[in-house]
mmCIF file of C-alpha atoms in Angstrom:
data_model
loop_
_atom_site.group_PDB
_atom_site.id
_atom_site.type_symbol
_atom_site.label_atom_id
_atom_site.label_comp_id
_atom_site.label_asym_id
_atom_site.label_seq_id
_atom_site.Cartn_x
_atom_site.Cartn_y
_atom_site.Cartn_z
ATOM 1 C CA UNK D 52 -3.306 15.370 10.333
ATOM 2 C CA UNK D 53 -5.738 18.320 10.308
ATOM 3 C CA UNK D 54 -8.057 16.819 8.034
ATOM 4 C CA UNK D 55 -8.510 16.309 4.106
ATOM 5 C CA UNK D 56 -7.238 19.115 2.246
ATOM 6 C CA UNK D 57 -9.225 21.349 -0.485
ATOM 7 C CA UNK D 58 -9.505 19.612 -4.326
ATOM 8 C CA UNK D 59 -9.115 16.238 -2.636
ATOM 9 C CA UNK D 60 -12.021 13.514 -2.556
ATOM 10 C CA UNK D 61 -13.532 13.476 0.707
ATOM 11 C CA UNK D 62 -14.217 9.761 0.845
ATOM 12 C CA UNK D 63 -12.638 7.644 3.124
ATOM 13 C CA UNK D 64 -9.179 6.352 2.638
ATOM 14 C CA UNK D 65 -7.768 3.097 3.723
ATOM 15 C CA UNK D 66 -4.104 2.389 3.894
ATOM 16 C CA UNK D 67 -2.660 -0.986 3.501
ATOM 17 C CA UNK D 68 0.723 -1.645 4.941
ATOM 18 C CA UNK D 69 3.275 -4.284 5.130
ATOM 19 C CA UNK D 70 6.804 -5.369 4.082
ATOM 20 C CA UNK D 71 8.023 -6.754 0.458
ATOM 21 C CA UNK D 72 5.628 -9.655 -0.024
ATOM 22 C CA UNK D 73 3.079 -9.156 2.219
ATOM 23 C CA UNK D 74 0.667 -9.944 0.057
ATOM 24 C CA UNK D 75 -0.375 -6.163 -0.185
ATOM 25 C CA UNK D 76 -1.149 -6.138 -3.709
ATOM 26 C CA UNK D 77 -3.364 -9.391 -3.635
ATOM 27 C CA UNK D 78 -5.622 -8.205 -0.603
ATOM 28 C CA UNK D 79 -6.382 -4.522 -2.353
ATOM 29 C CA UNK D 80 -6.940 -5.309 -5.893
ATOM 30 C CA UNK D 81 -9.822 -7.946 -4.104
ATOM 31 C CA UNK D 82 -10.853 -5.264 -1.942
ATOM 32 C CA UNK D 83 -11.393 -3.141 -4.815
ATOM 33 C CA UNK D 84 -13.827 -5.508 -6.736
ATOM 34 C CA UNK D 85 -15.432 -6.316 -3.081
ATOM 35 C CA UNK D 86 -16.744 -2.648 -2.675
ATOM 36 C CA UNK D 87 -18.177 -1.278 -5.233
ATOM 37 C CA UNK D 88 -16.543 3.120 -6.003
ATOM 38 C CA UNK D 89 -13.585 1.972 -4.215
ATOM 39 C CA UNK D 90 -10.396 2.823 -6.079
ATOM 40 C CA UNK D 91 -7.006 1.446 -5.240
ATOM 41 C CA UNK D 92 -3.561 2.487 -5.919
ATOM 42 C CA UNK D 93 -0.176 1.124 -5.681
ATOM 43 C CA UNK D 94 2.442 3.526 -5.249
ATOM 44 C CA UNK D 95 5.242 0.760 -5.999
ATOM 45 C CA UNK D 96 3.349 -0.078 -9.230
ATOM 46 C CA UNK D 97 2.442 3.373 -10.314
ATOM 47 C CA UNK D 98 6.486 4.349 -10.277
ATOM 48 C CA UNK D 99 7.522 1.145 -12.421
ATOM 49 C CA UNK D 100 4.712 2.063 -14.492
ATOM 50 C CA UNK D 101 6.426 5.713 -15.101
ATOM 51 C CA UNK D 102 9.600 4.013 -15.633
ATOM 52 C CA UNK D 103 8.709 1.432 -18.062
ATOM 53 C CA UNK D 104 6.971 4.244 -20.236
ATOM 54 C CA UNK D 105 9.314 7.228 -19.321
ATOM 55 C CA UNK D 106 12.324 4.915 -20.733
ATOM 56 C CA UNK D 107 15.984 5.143 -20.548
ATOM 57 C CA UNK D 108 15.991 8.469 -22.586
ATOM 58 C CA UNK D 109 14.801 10.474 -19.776
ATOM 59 C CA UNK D 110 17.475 11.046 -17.728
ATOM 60 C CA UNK D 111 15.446 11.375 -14.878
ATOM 61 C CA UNK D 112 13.756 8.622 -14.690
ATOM 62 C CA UNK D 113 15.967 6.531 -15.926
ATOM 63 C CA UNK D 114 18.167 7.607 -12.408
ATOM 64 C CA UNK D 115 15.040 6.607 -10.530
ATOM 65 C CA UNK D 116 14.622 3.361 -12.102
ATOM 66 C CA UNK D 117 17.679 2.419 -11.196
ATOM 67 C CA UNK D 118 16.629 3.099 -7.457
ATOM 68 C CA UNK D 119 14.016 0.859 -7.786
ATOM 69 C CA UNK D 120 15.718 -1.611 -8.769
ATOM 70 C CA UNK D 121 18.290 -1.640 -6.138
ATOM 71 C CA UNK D 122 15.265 -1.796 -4.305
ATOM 72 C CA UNK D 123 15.455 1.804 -2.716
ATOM 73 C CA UNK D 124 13.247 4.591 -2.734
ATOM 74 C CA UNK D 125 12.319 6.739 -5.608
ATOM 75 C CA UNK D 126 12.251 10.869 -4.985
ATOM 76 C CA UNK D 127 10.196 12.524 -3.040
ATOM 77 C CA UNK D 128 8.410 14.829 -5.362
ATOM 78 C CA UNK D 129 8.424 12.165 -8.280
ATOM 79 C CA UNK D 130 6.310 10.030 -5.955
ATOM 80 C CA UNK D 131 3.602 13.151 -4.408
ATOM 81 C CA UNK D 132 3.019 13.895 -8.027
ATOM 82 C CA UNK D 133 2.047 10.609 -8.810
ATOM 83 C CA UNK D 134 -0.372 10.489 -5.249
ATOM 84 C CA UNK D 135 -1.823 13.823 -6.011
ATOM 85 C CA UNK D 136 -2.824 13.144 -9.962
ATOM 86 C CA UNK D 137 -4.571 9.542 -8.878
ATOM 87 C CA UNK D 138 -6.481 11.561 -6.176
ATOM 88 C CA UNK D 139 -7.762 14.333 -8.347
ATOM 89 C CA UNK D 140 -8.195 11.966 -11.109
ATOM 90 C CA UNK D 141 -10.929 9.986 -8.729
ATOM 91 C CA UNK D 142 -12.941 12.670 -6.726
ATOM 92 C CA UNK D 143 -16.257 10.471 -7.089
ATOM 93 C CA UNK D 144 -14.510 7.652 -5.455
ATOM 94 C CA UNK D 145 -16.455 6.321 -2.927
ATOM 95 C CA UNK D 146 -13.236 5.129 -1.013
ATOM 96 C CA UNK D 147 -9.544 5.310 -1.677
ATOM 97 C CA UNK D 148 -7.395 1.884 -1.052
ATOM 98 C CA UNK D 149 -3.766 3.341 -0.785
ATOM 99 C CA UNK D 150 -1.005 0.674 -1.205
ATOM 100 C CA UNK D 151 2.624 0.605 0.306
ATOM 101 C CA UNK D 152 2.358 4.444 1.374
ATOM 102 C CA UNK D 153 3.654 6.057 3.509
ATOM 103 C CA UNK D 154 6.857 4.003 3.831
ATOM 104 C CA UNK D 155 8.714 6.727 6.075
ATOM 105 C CA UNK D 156 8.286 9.664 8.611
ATOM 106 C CA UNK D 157 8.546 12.215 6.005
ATOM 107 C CA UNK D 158 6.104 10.581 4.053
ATOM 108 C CA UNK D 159 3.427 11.053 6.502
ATOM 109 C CA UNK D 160 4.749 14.923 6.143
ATOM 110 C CA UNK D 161 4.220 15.042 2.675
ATOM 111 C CA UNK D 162 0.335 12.856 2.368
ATOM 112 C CA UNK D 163 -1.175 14.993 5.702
ATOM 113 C CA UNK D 164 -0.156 18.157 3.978
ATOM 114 C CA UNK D 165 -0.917 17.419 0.349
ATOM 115 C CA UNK D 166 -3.767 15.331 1.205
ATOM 116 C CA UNK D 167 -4.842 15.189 4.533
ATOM 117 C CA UNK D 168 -5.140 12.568 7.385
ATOM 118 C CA UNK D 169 -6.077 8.567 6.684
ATOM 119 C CA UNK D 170 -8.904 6.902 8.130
ATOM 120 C CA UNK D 171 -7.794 3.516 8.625
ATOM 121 C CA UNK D 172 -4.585 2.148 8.357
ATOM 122 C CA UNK D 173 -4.030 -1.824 8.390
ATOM 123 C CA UNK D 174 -0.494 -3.524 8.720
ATOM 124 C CA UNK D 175 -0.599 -7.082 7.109
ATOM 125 C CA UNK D 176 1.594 -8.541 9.420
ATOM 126 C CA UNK D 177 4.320 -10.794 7.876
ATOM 127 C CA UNK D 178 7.816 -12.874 8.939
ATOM 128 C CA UNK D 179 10.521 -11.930 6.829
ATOM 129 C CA UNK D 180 11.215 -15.769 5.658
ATOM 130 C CA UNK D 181 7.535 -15.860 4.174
ATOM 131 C CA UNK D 182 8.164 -12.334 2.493
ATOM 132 C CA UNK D 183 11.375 -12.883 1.062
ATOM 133 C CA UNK D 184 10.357 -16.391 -0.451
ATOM 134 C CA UNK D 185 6.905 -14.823 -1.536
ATOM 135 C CA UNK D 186 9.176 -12.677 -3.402
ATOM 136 C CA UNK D 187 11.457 -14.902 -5.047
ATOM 137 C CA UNK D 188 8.923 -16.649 -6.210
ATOM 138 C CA UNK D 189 7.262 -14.209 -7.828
ATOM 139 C CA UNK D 190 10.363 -12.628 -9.390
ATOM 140 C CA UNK D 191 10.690 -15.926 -11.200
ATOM 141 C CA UNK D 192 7.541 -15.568 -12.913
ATOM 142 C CA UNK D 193 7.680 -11.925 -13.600
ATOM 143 C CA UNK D 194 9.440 -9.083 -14.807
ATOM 144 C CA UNK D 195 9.868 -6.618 -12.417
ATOM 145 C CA UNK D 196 12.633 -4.783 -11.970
ATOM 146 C CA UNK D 197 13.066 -4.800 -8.066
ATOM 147 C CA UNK D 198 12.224 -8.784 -7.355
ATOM 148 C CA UNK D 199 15.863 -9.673 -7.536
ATOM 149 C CA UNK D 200 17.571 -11.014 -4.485
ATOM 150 C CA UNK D 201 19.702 -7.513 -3.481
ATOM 151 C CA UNK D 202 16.999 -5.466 -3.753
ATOM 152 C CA UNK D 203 14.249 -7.429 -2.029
ATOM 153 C CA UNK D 204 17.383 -7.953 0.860
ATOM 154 C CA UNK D 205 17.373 -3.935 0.412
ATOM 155 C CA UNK D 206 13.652 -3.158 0.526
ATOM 156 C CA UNK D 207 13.074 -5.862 3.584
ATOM 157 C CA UNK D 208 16.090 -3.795 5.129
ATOM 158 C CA UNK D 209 14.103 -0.212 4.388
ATOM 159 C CA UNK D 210 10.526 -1.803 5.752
ATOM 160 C CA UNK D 211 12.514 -2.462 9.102
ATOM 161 C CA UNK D 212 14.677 0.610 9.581
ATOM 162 C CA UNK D 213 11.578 3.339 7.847
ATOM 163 C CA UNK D 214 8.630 2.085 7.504
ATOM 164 C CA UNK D 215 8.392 0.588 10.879
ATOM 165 C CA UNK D 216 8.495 3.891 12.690
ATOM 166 C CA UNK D 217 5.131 4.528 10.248
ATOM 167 C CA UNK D 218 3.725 2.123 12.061
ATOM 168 C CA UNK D 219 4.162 2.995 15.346
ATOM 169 C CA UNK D 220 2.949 6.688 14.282
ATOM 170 C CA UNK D 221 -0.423 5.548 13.536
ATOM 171 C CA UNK D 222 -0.855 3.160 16.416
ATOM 172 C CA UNK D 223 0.003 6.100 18.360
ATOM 173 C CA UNK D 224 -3.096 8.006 16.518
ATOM 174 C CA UNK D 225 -5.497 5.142 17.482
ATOM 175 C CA UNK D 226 -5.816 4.286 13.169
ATOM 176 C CA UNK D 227 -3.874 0.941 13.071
ATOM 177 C CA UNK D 228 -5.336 -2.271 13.044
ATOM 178 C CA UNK D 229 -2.732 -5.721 12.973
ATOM 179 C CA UNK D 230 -3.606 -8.445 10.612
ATOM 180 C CA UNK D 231 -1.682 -11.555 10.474
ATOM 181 C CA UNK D 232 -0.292 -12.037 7.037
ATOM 182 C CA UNK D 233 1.253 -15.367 7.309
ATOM 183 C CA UNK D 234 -2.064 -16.908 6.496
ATOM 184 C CA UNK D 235 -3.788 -18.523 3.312
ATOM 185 C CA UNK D 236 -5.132 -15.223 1.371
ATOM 186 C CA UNK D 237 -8.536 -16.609 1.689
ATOM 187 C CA UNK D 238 -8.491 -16.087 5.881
ATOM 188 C CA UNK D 239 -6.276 -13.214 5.124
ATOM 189 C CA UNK D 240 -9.287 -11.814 2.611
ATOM 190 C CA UNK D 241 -12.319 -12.426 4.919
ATOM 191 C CA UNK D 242 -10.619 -10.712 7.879
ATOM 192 C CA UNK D 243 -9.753 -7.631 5.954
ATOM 193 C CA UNK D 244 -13.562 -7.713 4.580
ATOM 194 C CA UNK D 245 -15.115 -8.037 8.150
ATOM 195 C CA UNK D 246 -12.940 -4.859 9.396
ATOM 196 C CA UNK D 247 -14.471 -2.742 6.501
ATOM 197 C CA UNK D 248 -18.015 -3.653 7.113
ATOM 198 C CA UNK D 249 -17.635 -3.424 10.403
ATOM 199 C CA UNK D 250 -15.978 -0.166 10.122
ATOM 200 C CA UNK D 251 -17.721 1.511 7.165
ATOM 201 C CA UNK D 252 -20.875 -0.191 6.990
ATOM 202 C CA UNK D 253 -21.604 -1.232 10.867
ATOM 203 C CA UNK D 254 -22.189 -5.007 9.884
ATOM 204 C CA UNK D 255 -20.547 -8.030 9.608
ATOM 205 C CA UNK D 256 -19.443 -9.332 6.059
ATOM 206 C CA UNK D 257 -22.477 -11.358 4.371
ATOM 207 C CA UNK D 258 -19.960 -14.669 4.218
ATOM 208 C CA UNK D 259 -19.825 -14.242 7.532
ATOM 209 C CA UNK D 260 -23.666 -14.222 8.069
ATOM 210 C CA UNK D 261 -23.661 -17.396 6.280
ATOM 211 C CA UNK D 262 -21.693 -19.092 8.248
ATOM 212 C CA UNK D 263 -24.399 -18.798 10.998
#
């Protein structure tokens, strides 16, 4: 990390990580709406997007799609190209919300030196029964492609062996901060908003205030 790189926004940027059915995805879309010139991005939804539209005629992508939905990881330089077009694409963003990245040591390569270095990083803290049913559940109401049973057994087993060593990186930095997941969203919600006005804006959350 040796600070945000040129052509990038200079904003702050926020990661949000977790396993498979965290609740990532919930939290940052709400956090999005909460502060107003914040800008969030999924990296897991911004690669099925590419599939969906790229279709099974590309050759490519078609080979990546089926990655996904064995539940493993798409390419590296598929997935930077995607990261660096949503940053350029928002340099008047006030913050950046970045969703289910990095998810391995090499990742952390790749965003400090096309990017830069993170401000905050939050782990929603989960047990792996209440993400793999979260999951399930949702794969019966939706479509996508990687909510089947073998790949969310595949993507809980990547979280563990990859994306835990993430983890540890940033604690090591002094950026992480632990959230327990295994909440209603609502609790889950107002302790995510108190860290970032706390952090960004030195106050406490005005539901908060309220309460008093």
């Amino acid at each position: 990390d040796t600070g945000r790189c040129d052509g990038i926004p200079k904003c702050p940027i926020i990661m949000i990580l977790g396993g498979p059915g965290s609740g990532k995805l919930t939290q940052c879309k709400r956090l999005e709406q909460r502060y107003e010139g914040f800008v969030h991005i999924s990296i897991g939804d911004a690669l099925r997007h590419e599939i969906a539209k790229r279709g099974t005629a590309d050759q490519k992508w078609n080979m990546i799609g089926t990655l996904v939905n064995k539940g493993e990881m798409a390419p590296e330089a598929e997935t930077v190209d995607i990261l660096l077009n949503f940053f350029k694409q928002n340099m008047d963003a006030k913050g950046i919300i970045l969703e289910g990245y990095p998810r391995d040591k090499n990742q952390i390569e790749d965003f400090n030196t096309h990017i830069g270095g993170a401000n905050i990083v939050i782990l929603l803290d989960c047990e792996e029964y209440y993400m793999r049913k979260r999951l399930l559940d949702r794969g019966k109401a939706t479509d996508r492609i990687d909510d089947n049973l073998a790949a969310i057994n595949e993507r809980i087993s990547v979280f563990k062996c990859h994306t835990l060593p993430v983890i540890k990186h940033y604690d090591n930095e002094g950026k992480l901060i632990v959230v327990n997941g295994d909440r209603d969203k609502e609790e889950i919600f107002f302790e995510l908003s108190l860290i970032l006005d706390s952090i960004f804006f030195g106050q406490q959350s005005s539901e908060s205030k309220d309460d008093k």
